[in-house]
Coordinates of C-alpha atoms in Angstrom, one line a residue:
Chain A
M1 CA 111.7 79.0 122.2
V2 CA 113.8 80.3 119.3
E3 CA 116.7 78.3 118.1
V4 CA 118.9 79.6 115.2
K5 CA 121.6 77.5 114.1
N6 CA 124.6 78.4 111.7
L7 CA 122.2 80.8 109.7
S8 CA 123.8 82.0 106.6
K9 CA 122.3 84.1 103.7
R10 CA 124.1 84.7 100.4
Y11 CA 123.1 87.2 97.7
G12 CA 125.5 86.4 94.9
D13 CA 128.8 87.1 96.1
H14 CA 127.6 89.1 99.1
L15 CA 127.2 87.3 102.5
A16 CA 124.4 89.2 104.1
V17 CA 124.4 86.9 107.2
D18 CA 127.3 84.8 108.2
N19 CA 127.0 81.7 110.3
L20 CA 124.7 83.2 113.0
S21 CA 123.6 81.1 116.0
F22 CA 121.6 82.0 119.0
T23 CA 118.8 81.0 121.2
V24 CA 116.1 83.1 122.9
D25 CA 114.3 81.7 125.9
K26 CA 110.5 82.2 126.6
G27 CA 109.5 85.5 127.9
Q28 CA 112.9 87.1 126.9
I29 CA 113.5 90.3 125.0
L30 CA 116.4 89.9 122.5
G31 CA 117.8 93.0 120.9
F32 CA 119.8 93.0 117.6
L33 CA 122.1 95.8 117.4
G34 CA 124.1 96.8 114.4
P35 CA 125.0 99.5 111.9
N36 CA 122.8 99.9 108.7
G37 CA 123.4 96.8 106.4
A38 CA 124.5 94.6 109.2
G39 CA 122.1 91.8 108.4
K40 CA 119.4 92.5 111.1
S41 CA 116.5 92.8 108.8
T42 CA 117.7 89.8 106.8
T43 CA 118.0 87.5 109.8
M44 CA 114.4 88.7 110.9
N45 CA 113.1 88.0 107.4
I46 CA 114.5 84.4 107.6
I47 CA 113.2 83.8 111.0
T48 CA 109.6 84.8 110.0
G49 CA 109.9 82.8 106.7
Y50 CA 109.7 85.7 104.3
I51 CA 112.9 84.7 102.7
S52 CA 114.9 81.5 103.0
A53 CA 118.4 80.9 104.3
T54 CA 121.1 79.6 102.2
E55 CA 122.3 77.5 105.0
G56 CA 121.3 76.7 108.7
S57 CA 118.0 76.2 110.5
V58 CA 115.5 78.1 112.5
K59 CA 113.4 76.3 115.0
I60 CA 110.6 77.7 117.0
N61 CA 109.3 75.7 119.8
G62 CA 111.1 72.9 118.1
V63 CA 109.3 73.1 114.8
D64 CA 111.5 74.0 111.8
I65 CA 110.3 77.1 109.7
F66 CA 111.5 75.2 106.7
D67 CA 109.6 72.1 107.2
E68 CA 106.2 73.3 108.5
P69 CA 106.1 77.0 107.5
E70 CA 102.3 77.4 108.3
E71 CA 102.7 76.0 111.8
V72 CA 105.6 78.3 112.5
K73 CA 104.1 81.3 111.1
K74 CA 101.1 80.9 113.4
M75 CA 103.5 81.5 116.3
I76 CA 105.0 84.7 114.9
G77 CA 104.0 88.2 114.7
Y78 CA 106.2 90.4 112.6
L79 CA 106.6 94.0 112.1
P80 CA 109.0 94.7 109.3
E81 CA 111.1 97.8 108.7
F82 CA 108.3 99.4 106.6
P83 CA 104.9 98.6 108.2
P84 CA 102.9 96.6 105.7
L85 CA 99.9 98.6 105.5
Y86 CA 97.2 99.0 102.9
P87 CA 96.9 102.9 102.5
D88 CA 93.3 102.7 101.3
M89 CA 91.9 100.8 104.2
T90 CA 90.7 102.3 107.4
V91 CA 92.6 101.1 110.7
K92 CA 89.7 99.0 111.7
E93 CA 89.3 97.4 108.3
Y94 CA 92.9 96.7 108.1
L95 CA 93.0 95.0 111.5
Y96 CA 90.0 93.0 110.7
F97 CA 91.6 91.8 107.7
V98 CA 94.8 90.9 109.5
A99 CA 92.8 89.0 112.2
D100 CA 91.1 87.1 109.4
L101 CA 94.3 86.5 107.5
K102 CA 95.9 85.2 110.9
K103 CA 92.9 82.9 111.4
V104 CA 91.8 84.5 114.8
E105 CA 88.4 82.9 115.8
K106 CA 85.5 84.8 114.8
K107 CA 84.1 85.1 118.2
K108 CA 87.2 86.5 119.7
R109 CA 87.9 89.0 116.9
K110 CA 86.0 92.1 117.9
Q111 CA 87.2 91.8 121.4
M112 CA 90.9 91.1 120.4
I113 CA 90.9 94.0 118.0
S114 CA 89.6 96.6 120.4
D115 CA 92.0 95.3 123.1
I116 CA 94.9 95.7 120.7
M117 CA 93.8 99.2 119.6
E118 CA 93.6 100.3 123.1
A119 CA 97.0 98.8 124.0
T120 CA 98.7 100.5 121.0
K121 CA 96.5 103.7 121.5
I122 CA 95.2 103.8 118.2
T123 CA 91.4 103.7 119.0
P124 CA 90.8 107.3 118.2
M125 CA 92.1 106.7 114.6
A126 CA 89.9 103.5 114.1
D127 CA 87.9 104.9 111.2
R128 CA 90.6 106.9 109.5
L129 CA 92.2 105.9 106.2
I130 CA 95.7 104.6 106.9
K131 CA 97.2 106.8 104.2
H132 CA 96.1 109.8 106.2
L133 CA 97.8 108.7 109.4
S134 CA 101.3 110.2 110.6
K135 CA 104.2 108.2 110.6
G136 CA 104.1 107.4 114.4
Y137 CA 100.5 106.1 114.1
K138 CA 101.4 104.0 111.1
Q139 CA 104.1 102.5 113.1
R140 CA 101.6 101.6 115.8
V141 CA 99.1 100.2 113.5
G142 CA 102.0 98.0 112.2
L143 CA 102.7 96.9 115.7
A144 CA 99.0 96.3 116.3
Q145 CA 99.2 94.0 113.2
A146 CA 102.2 92.1 114.7
I147 CA 100.4 91.6 118.0
M148 CA 97.3 90.3 116.3
G149 CA 96.4 86.8 117.5
Y150 CA 98.8 87.1 120.4
P151 CA 101.6 85.0 118.9
E152 CA 104.1 83.6 121.2
L153 CA 107.0 85.2 119.4
I154 CA 106.9 88.9 118.3
I155 CA 109.6 90.2 115.9
L156 CA 110.0 93.9 115.6
D157 CA 112.3 95.5 113.1
E158 CA 113.2 98.9 114.3
P159 CA 110.0 99.4 116.1
T160 CA 110.6 103.2 117.2
V161 CA 111.9 104.6 113.9
G162 CA 109.9 107.7 113.1
L163 CA 108.4 108.1 116.5
D164 CA 108.7 111.2 118.7
P165 CA 110.4 111.1 122.0
K166 CA 107.2 110.6 123.9
Q167 CA 106.0 108.0 121.7
I168 CA 109.2 106.2 121.8
I169 CA 108.9 106.0 125.6
E170 CA 105.4 104.7 125.2
M171 CA 106.6 102.1 122.6
R172 CA 109.2 100.9 125.1
E173 CA 106.6 100.5 127.8
L174 CA 104.5 98.6 125.4
I175 CA 107.3 96.3 124.3
K176 CA 108.1 95.7 128.0
D177 CA 104.5 94.9 128.7
L178 CA 104.3 92.5 125.8
S179 CA 107.3 90.6 127.2
K180 CA 105.2 89.4 130.2
N181 CA 103.3 87.1 127.7
H182 CA 105.5 87.0 124.7
T183 CA 109.0 86.5 123.6
V184 CA 110.1 89.5 121.7
I185 CA 113.1 90.0 119.3
L186 CA 113.7 93.6 118.2
S187 CA 116.4 95.3 116.2
S188 CA 117.6 98.7 116.5
H189 CA 120.6 100.9 115.7
I190 CA 119.8 103.0 118.8
M191 CA 121.7 101.9 121.9
Q192 CA 119.4 103.5 124.7
E193 CA 116.6 101.7 123.2
V194 CA 118.2 98.4 123.4
S195 CA 119.8 98.9 126.9
A196 CA 116.4 100.1 128.1
V197 CA 114.3 97.3 127.0
C198 CA 116.3 94.2 126.2
D199 CA 117.4 91.3 128.5
T200 CA 120.1 90.2 126.0
V201 CA 121.9 92.3 123.3
M202 CA 123.5 90.8 120.2
I203 CA 125.7 93.2 118.3
I204 CA 125.9 92.3 114.7
D205 CA 128.3 93.7 112.0
K206 CA 128.5 92.6 108.5
G207 CA 126.3 89.5 109.2
K208 CA 128.6 88.2 112.0
L209 CA 127.7 87.9 115.7
I210 CA 130.4 90.1 117.4
I211 CA 129.2 89.9 120.9
S212 CA 126.2 88.8 122.9
D213 CA 125.5 89.5 126.5
K214 CA 123.2 91.4 129.0
P215 CA 123.4 95.1 128.5
E216 CA 124.8 95.8 132.0
N217 CA 127.4 93.1 131.5
L218 CA 128.3 94.5 128.2
S219 CA 129.3 97.9 129.7
A220 CA 131.0 96.3 132.5
R221 CA 133.1 93.9 130.3
L222 CA 134.0 96.6 127.8
G223 CA 133.2 99.9 129.4
A224 CA 135.8 100.0 132.2
T225 CA 137.7 103.3 131.8
G226 CA 139.2 105.2 134.7
G227 CA 138.6 108.8 134.6
L228 CA 136.6 111.9 135.4
R229 CA 134.8 114.4 133.5
L230 CA 134.8 117.8 135.2
S231 CA 133.6 121.4 135.0
V232 CA 135.4 123.6 137.2
K233 CA 135.0 127.4 137.8
G234 CA 138.3 129.2 137.8
D235 CA 141.3 130.2 135.9
K236 CA 142.7 127.4 133.5
K237 CA 146.4 127.8 134.6
V238 CA 145.5 127.6 138.4
I239 CA 143.3 124.5 137.8
F240 CA 146.0 122.8 135.8
E241 CA 148.5 123.6 138.4
A242 CA 146.2 122.1 141.2
L243 CA 145.6 119.0 139.1
K244 CA 149.4 118.4 138.6
G245 CA 149.5 117.9 142.4
V246 CA 147.4 114.7 142.0
N247 CA 149.9 111.9 141.2
R248 CA 147.6 109.3 139.9
I249 CA 146.3 111.3 136.9
N250 CA 147.8 110.1 133.7
K251 CA 146.5 112.7 131.3
I252 CA 144.3 115.8 131.0
V253 CA 142.2 116.7 128.2
R254 CA 140.5 120.1 128.0
H255 CA 137.4 120.3 126.1
A256 CA 135.8 123.1 123.9
Y257 CA 135.2 126.3 125.5
V258 CA 131.6 126.6 126.7
N259 CA 131.0 129.2 129.4
P260 CA 133.4 131.8 130.3
G261 CA 135.1 131.2 133.5
V262 CA 134.4 127.6 133.4
V263 CA 136.8 124.9 132.4
E264 CA 135.5 121.8 131.0
L265 CA 138.1 118.9 131.1
T266 CA 138.6 115.1 131.4
V267 CA 141.2 113.6 133.5
Y268 CA 142.3 110.0 133.1
C269 CA 143.7 107.6 135.5
N270 CA 144.4 103.7 135.5
E271 CA 141.3 101.6 135.3
N272 CA 139.6 100.8 138.6
E273 CA 141.2 103.5 140.5
D274 CA 139.1 106.1 142.2
I275 CA 140.6 109.5 142.2
R276 CA 137.5 111.6 143.0
E277 CA 138.5 112.6 146.5
E278 CA 141.9 113.6 145.6
V279 CA 140.7 115.8 142.7
F280 CA 138.0 117.2 144.9
Y281 CA 140.4 118.2 147.6
A282 CA 143.1 119.6 145.2
L283 CA 140.7 121.8 143.4
V284 CA 139.2 122.9 146.8
K285 CA 142.7 123.9 148.0
A286 CA 143.2 125.9 144.8
N287 CA 139.8 127.6 145.5
T288 CA 138.5 126.5 142.2
P289 CA 134.9 125.1 142.8
I290 CA 133.9 121.9 141.1
L291 CA 130.6 122.4 139.3
E292 CA 130.2 119.1 137.8
M293 CA 131.9 115.7 138.3
Q294 CA 131.0 112.6 136.6
S295 CA 132.8 109.1 136.3
L296 CA 133.7 108.1 132.8
R297 CA 131.9 104.9 131.9
M298 CA 131.7 103.8 128.3
S299 CA 128.0 103.8 127.3
L300 CA 126.6 101.2 125.0
E301 CA 126.9 103.7 122.3
D302 CA 130.7 103.8 122.9
I303 CA 131.0 100.0 123.1
F304 CA 129.0 99.6 119.9
L305 CA 131.3 102.1 118.0
K306 CA 134.4 100.4 119.4
V307 CA 133.2 96.9 118.6
T308 CA 131.8 97.6 115.1
S309 CA 134.5 99.8 113.8
S310 CA 137.4 97.8 113.0
S311 CA 139.8 100.5 112.3
K312 CA 142.6 100.9 115.0
H313 CA 142.2 104.7 115.4
S314 CA 139.0 104.1 117.5
S315 CA 140.6 105.4 120.8
L316 CA 138.4 106.5 123.6
Q317 CA 138.5 110.2 122.5
E318 CA 137.1 109.4 119.2
A319 CA 134.4 107.6 121.0
D320 CA 133.6 110.6 123.0
G321 CA 133.2 112.4 119.7
N322 CA 133.6 116.0 119.5
D323 CA 136.0 117.8 116.8
A324 CA 136.7 120.6 118.9
E325 CA 138.3 118.4 121.5
E326 CA 141.3 117.3 119.4
S327 CA 142.5 120.6 118.5
V328 CA 142.4 121.7 122.0
E329 CA 144.2 118.7 123.3
K330 CA 147.3 119.6 121.6
E331 CA 147.3 123.2 123.0
V332 CA 146.5 121.7 126.5
S333 CA 149.4 119.3 126.4
S334 CA 151.8 122.0 125.3
N335 CA 150.5 124.3 128.0
A336 CA 150.2 121.8 130.8
G337 CA 153.3 119.6 129.9
D338 CA 153.2 116.0 130.6
I339 CA 151.4 115.3 133.7
Chain B
M1 CA 92.3 82.4 101.2
L2 CA 88.8 83.8 102.0
A3 CA 90.5 86.8 103.9
I4 CA 92.5 87.8 100.7
Y5 CA 89.6 87.1 98.5
K6 CA 87.3 89.4 100.5
K7 CA 89.9 92.1 100.8
E8 CA 90.7 92.2 97.2
L9 CA 87.0 92.2 96.3
R10 CA 86.4 95.1 98.7
S11 CA 89.3 97.1 97.4
Y12 CA 88.0 97.0 93.8
F13 CA 84.7 98.6 95.1
N14 CA 86.4 100.9 97.4
S15 CA 88.3 102.5 94.7
M16 CA 86.9 103.2 91.1
I17 CA 88.5 100.4 89.3
G18 CA 85.7 97.8 89.9
Y19 CA 83.0 100.2 88.9
V20 CA 84.8 101.5 85.9
F21 CA 85.6 98.0 84.7
M22 CA 82.0 96.8 85.1
A23 CA 80.5 99.9 83.8
F24 CA 82.7 100.0 80.5
F25 CA 82.3 96.5 80.0
L26 CA 78.6 96.4 80.2
L27 CA 78.5 99.6 78.1
I28 CA 80.3 97.9 75.3
I29 CA 78.4 94.7 75.5
G30 CA 75.2 96.7 75.6
V31 CA 76.1 98.7 72.5
Y32 CA 76.8 95.6 70.5
Y33 CA 73.7 93.9 71.9
F34 CA 71.5 96.8 70.9
F35 CA 72.8 97.1 67.3
N36 CA 73.3 93.3 66.5
N37 CA 70.5 91.8 68.4
L38 CA 67.8 94.4 68.9
M39 CA 68.2 96.6 65.6
Y40 CA 69.2 93.8 63.2
H41 CA 67.1 91.2 64.8
L42 CA 69.9 88.6 65.4
A43 CA 68.8 86.0 67.7
N44 CA 72.3 84.8 68.7
F45 CA 73.7 86.5 71.7
E46 CA 76.9 84.2 71.7
Y47 CA 77.6 85.8 68.3
T48 CA 77.6 89.2 69.7
L49 CA 80.0 88.1 72.5
S50 CA 82.5 86.8 69.9
L51 CA 82.6 90.2 68.3
I52 CA 83.7 91.9 71.5
S53 CA 86.3 89.4 72.7
F54 CA 88.8 92.2 71.9
I55 CA 87.5 94.0 75.1
F56 CA 89.7 91.7 77.3
I57 CA 92.9 93.2 75.8
L58 CA 91.8 96.6 77.0
L59 CA 90.0 95.8 80.2
T60 CA 91.7 92.8 81.9
P61 CA 95.0 94.7 82.5
L62 CA 93.0 97.2 84.4
L63 CA 91.9 94.6 86.9
T64 CA 94.9 92.5 87.2
M65 CA 97.6 95.2 87.2
R66 CA 97.7 96.1 90.8
L67 CA 96.9 92.5 92.1
M68 CA 100.5 91.5 92.9
A69 CA 102.5 94.6 91.8
E70 CA 100.9 96.8 94.4
E71 CA 101.6 94.4 97.3
N72 CA 105.3 94.2 96.2
K73 CA 105.5 98.0 96.0
Q74 CA 103.9 98.7 99.3
K75 CA 105.8 95.8 101.0
T76 CA 102.5 94.4 102.1
D77 CA 103.7 91.1 100.6
Q78 CA 105.7 90.8 103.8
L79 CA 102.5 90.7 105.7
L80 CA 101.0 88.0 103.4
Y81 CA 104.1 85.8 103.2
T82 CA 104.6 85.8 106.9
A83 CA 101.1 85.1 107.7
P84 CA 100.0 81.4 108.0
V85 CA 98.6 81.0 104.6
T86 CA 100.2 79.3 101.6
A87 CA 101.4 80.9 98.4
T88 CA 98.6 79.0 96.6
A89 CA 95.9 80.3 98.9
I90 CA 97.0 84.0 98.3
V91 CA 97.2 83.5 94.5
V92 CA 93.8 81.7 94.3
G93 CA 92.2 84.1 96.6
K94 CA 93.3 87.0 94.3
F95 CA 92.3 85.3 91.2
L96 CA 88.9 84.4 92.5
A97 CA 88.3 88.1 93.4
V98 CA 88.8 89.4 89.9
L99 CA 87.0 86.3 88.6
T100 CA 84.0 87.5 90.7
I101 CA 83.9 90.8 89.3
L102 CA 84.0 89.5 85.8
S103 CA 81.2 86.9 86.8
M104 CA 79.1 89.8 88.0
V105 CA 79.4 91.3 84.5
M106 CA 78.5 88.0 82.8
G107 CA 75.7 87.5 85.4
I108 CA 74.0 90.7 84.2
T109 CA 74.4 89.8 80.6
C110 CA 72.5 86.5 81.4
F111 CA 69.3 88.7 81.1
Y112 CA 70.0 89.6 77.5
P113 CA 69.1 86.3 75.8
L114 CA 65.9 86.2 78.1
I115 CA 65.0 89.8 76.7
L116 CA 65.5 88.5 73.2
S117 CA 63.4 85.4 73.8
R118 CA 60.4 87.7 74.4
Y119 CA 60.5 88.6 70.7
G120 CA 61.0 85.2 69.1
D121 CA 62.5 81.9 69.3
V122 CA 65.9 82.0 71.0
Q123 CA 68.2 79.0 71.6
L124 CA 68.8 79.6 75.2
S125 CA 71.2 76.7 75.8
S126 CA 73.7 77.9 73.2
A127 CA 73.4 81.5 74.4
Y128 CA 74.2 80.4 77.9
A129 CA 76.9 78.2 76.8
G130 CA 78.5 81.0 74.9
I131 CA 78.3 83.4 78.0
G132 CA 79.9 80.5 80.0
A133 CA 82.8 80.1 77.5
F134 CA 83.1 83.8 77.4
L135 CA 83.7 83.9 81.1
L136 CA 86.3 81.2 80.9
L137 CA 88.0 83.0 78.1
G138 CA 88.1 86.1 80.5
A139 CA 89.4 83.7 83.3
A140 CA 92.4 82.8 81.0
Y141 CA 93.2 86.4 80.4
L142 CA 92.8 87.2 84.1
S143 CA 95.1 84.6 85.1
M144 CA 97.7 85.7 82.6
G145 CA 97.3 89.2 83.8
L146 CA 97.8 88.0 87.5
F147 CA 101.1 86.2 86.4
I148 CA 102.4 89.3 84.8
S149 CA 101.6 91.5 87.6
S150 CA 103.5 89.2 90.0
L151 CA 106.7 89.8 87.9
T152 CA 107.0 93.5 88.6
D153 CA 106.4 96.0 91.4
S154 CA 104.9 98.7 89.1
Q155 CA 101.3 98.7 88.2
V156 CA 102.1 100.7 84.8
V157 CA 104.7 98.2 83.7
A158 CA 102.3 95.2 84.6
A159 CA 99.5 97.0 82.6
V160 CA 101.6 97.7 79.7
I161 CA 103.1 94.3 79.5
S162 CA 99.8 92.6 79.9
F163 CA 98.3 94.7 77.1
V164 CA 101.2 93.8 74.7
V165 CA 100.9 90.1 75.5
F166 CA 97.3 90.0 75.2
L167 CA 97.4 91.7 71.9
F168 CA 99.9 89.3 70.7
T169 CA 97.6 86.2 71.7
V170 CA 94.9 87.8 69.4
L171 CA 97.4 88.6 66.6
M172 CA 98.8 85.1 66.9
D173 CA 96.3 83.5 64.5
G174 CA 97.2 86.0 61.9
I175 CA 100.9 85.6 62.4
A176 CA 100.7 81.8 62.3
G177 CA 98.8 81.9 58.9
M178 CA 101.7 83.8 57.4
F179 CA 104.3 81.3 57.8
S180 CA 104.5 78.7 55.1
S181 CA 103.6 75.1 56.2
D182 CA 106.6 73.3 55.0
N183 CA 108.9 71.5 57.3
K184 CA 112.1 73.5 56.9
T185 CA 110.4 76.9 58.0
A186 CA 109.1 75.0 61.0
V187 CA 112.7 73.9 62.1
I188 CA 114.0 77.4 61.6
V189 CA 111.2 79.0 63.6
F190 CA 111.6 76.4 66.4
S191 CA 115.4 77.2 66.5
V192 CA 114.8 80.9 66.8
I193 CA 112.3 80.2 69.7
L194 CA 114.9 77.9 71.2
V195 CA 117.5 80.6 71.1
L196 CA 115.0 83.0 72.8
I197 CA 114.2 80.5 75.5
C198 CA 118.0 80.0 76.2
I199 CA 118.6 83.7 76.5
M200 CA 115.8 84.0 79.0
L201 CA 117.2 81.1 80.8
Y202 CA 120.5 82.7 81.1
K203 CA 118.9 86.0 82.3
M204 CA 117.1 84.2 85.1
M205 CA 119.9 81.8 86.2
H206 CA 123.1 83.7 85.3
N207 CA 124.6 80.5 84.3
L208 CA 126.0 80.3 80.9
T209 CA 126.8 76.6 80.7
V210 CA 123.4 75.6 81.7
A211 CA 121.8 77.9 79.3
I212 CA 124.1 76.8 76.2
G213 CA 123.7 73.3 77.4
V214 CA 120.0 73.2 77.3
G215 CA 120.2 75.0 74.0
V216 CA 122.5 72.5 72.4
V217 CA 120.7 69.4 73.7
C218 CA 117.2 70.7 72.6
E219 CA 118.5 71.8 69.1
A220 CA 120.1 68.4 68.6
V221 CA 116.7 66.7 69.5
L222 CA 115.0 69.1 67.1
L223 CA 117.4 68.1 64.2
T224 CA 117.4 64.5 64.9
L225 CA 113.5 64.4 64.7
F226 CA 113.7 66.7 61.5
F227 CA 116.2 64.3 59.7
T228 CA 114.5 61.1 60.9
N229 CA 110.9 62.1 60.4
P230 CA 110.6 65.2 58.4
T231 CA 106.7 65.0 57.9
L232 CA 106.4 65.4 61.6
F233 CA 106.9 69.1 61.1
D234 CA 104.5 69.7 58.3
G235 CA 102.2 72.5 59.3
S236 CA 103.5 72.5 62.8
V237 CA 104.2 76.2 63.1
R238 CA 100.7 77.0 62.6
K239 CA 99.7 74.3 65.1
V240 CA 102.0 75.6 67.8
F241 CA 101.0 79.1 67.4
S242 CA 97.4 78.5 67.4
W243 CA 97.7 76.8 70.7
L244 CA 98.7 80.2 72.1
S245 CA 95.7 81.8 70.3
V246 CA 93.1 82.1 73.1
N247 CA 90.6 84.0 71.2
T248 CA 90.0 81.7 68.3
R249 CA 88.9 78.9 70.7
Y250 CA 85.8 80.6 71.2
D251 CA 84.9 80.4 67.5
N252 CA 82.9 77.2 67.8
F253 CA 80.6 78.8 70.4
T254 CA 79.8 81.3 68.0
I255 CA 78.0 78.9 65.6
G256 CA 76.2 77.2 68.5
V257 CA 78.6 74.3 69.0
F258 CA 79.6 73.2 72.5
D259 CA 83.2 72.7 72.3
L260 CA 84.5 70.8 75.2
S261 CA 88.1 70.9 74.0
A262 CA 87.9 74.7 74.3
I263 CA 86.5 74.5 77.9
V264 CA 89.4 72.1 78.9
Y265 CA 92.0 74.5 77.1
Y266 CA 90.6 77.6 78.9
I267 CA 90.7 75.8 82.4
S268 CA 94.1 74.3 82.0
F269 CA 95.4 77.6 80.6
T270 CA 94.0 79.4 83.8
V271 CA 95.4 76.7 86.2
L272 CA 98.8 76.8 84.5
F273 CA 99.1 80.6 85.0
N274 CA 98.0 80.5 88.5
F275 CA 100.4 77.7 89.1
L276 CA 103.2 79.9 87.5
T277 CA 102.4 82.9 89.7
V278 CA 102.5 80.6 92.8
Q279 CA 106.1 79.7 91.6
V280 CA 107.1 83.3 91.1
I281 CA 106.3 83.9 94.9
K282 CA 108.0 81.0 95.9
K283 CA 111.0 81.9 93.8
K284 CA 111.2 85.2 95.4
R285 CA 111.6 83.6 98.8
W286 CA 114.7 81.9 97.4
S287 CA 116.5 84.7 95.5

């Protein structure tokens, strides 16, 4: 459906997109993931024909955007980073204009617009001026605009920015619905979004493709870390004494103090080892009940940080992210000794 | 194209700009008409129009300033340029919308000669030729305003630059008259213009060799022409400057002469600036 080959975009000396190649099959949802300025929007702008590439080609259904821009643009619906709305129009006027612009047949226009307004839940706002809408509604009107004419390929640049949590969930549902009949490319810098919706994730940094895989494979490939996160009720010394008895534990890290009488800690072991039972029995013996136990798995968030931060310091602790942890860690290691 | 045309036209009448433009235009035409034609019994409406051609300097920027600048600012250009329409269709649609508003004004003024003809003999054909030419003169200004609006994303900047450029086209005739008509002045003036063009070229392309190269080659051609055939440059400064003087082309219509060359001039001027606007949009894709 979409075929991107060796795409590059150069602004002066700055290389915004660097030799990017990928394909998207029909009915798939592809997610671009990357920090700000990674080249996500630039890539999307090139695919939609808004700007041109310095090198490389984009083909949609075998038609090159460069050779036959009009043909290709008919197949694409695009929601840019800032929804392209005319503030002085009402929602309905705007959608009629878009339908006209995208050459939707006159007979189908009315039905299509009311369907799309229904799907994006903006029907109650139909007669309001766009400038009076909230950010969330503006985003939805932008989405309605992108769906107009039901193009085969829908490209959404950060579709959930500025939405509240409920709207975000609704937006995801909507995108999933769309993928039944359309191919979708979306970008985001929020992991959960991508892992919740996308079939394939592409992590991009500094214009380069870093990794591309299914979300579940990504965490399997990069996310294997042996360890448990625990909250245990009881005295610190007793707990550490008990855990010393478990041979397979490599390291214990105590976390910031939260509740009195409850110790929060992470224990690490070798990858692919299961120490849950041993830890459980050891702590039961010490009469310190486990309140919570959770296997450590790298979330997409961590993978993303690990992959995109090129610095060598990015160890797992950092990825877990919490300033208080590091200071306590030293204290713990001096207290507990090497385990 | 039709979609954009309709949208632009509607936006002028949804906001005040369309009404303000038409009202102000008609007011000024009305005042001049009243004093010249009705009070002083002048039968030539085309002459009245020639007196108020300055009105375009003030009023056309009002119409054209937002045309492209606002799209650039609101990022709605992304919608237009990713929709299945050509850049030409976008520009022509927008141009026709502002032209329609001007046509409405000129349409209303079509009644004025008829009113005059009730009181005596009026040569209607020259009056209507005058109105038609006045419309084309306006079209030339509108296309220039559209072009300037496409260069910026601020309405105010577009309005100010349009105003200055339009003023310059009116003053051009006077400025041209100040230069002496001998051929040495001509070469000096052309050289200065050439330097300005080269500076612009460098600003646009950031390539010093190209800019200097073009400058040197053109200057060489200029000097060779000057030494081989100096009479070629006699009075040429005035000629060149008066090409740019949009207003003076209307003069023949004032005395009831149908000047075909002026019509052709206005139409080609309009087409040229519409073409340039399309090029600006296309260039934006490439930068």
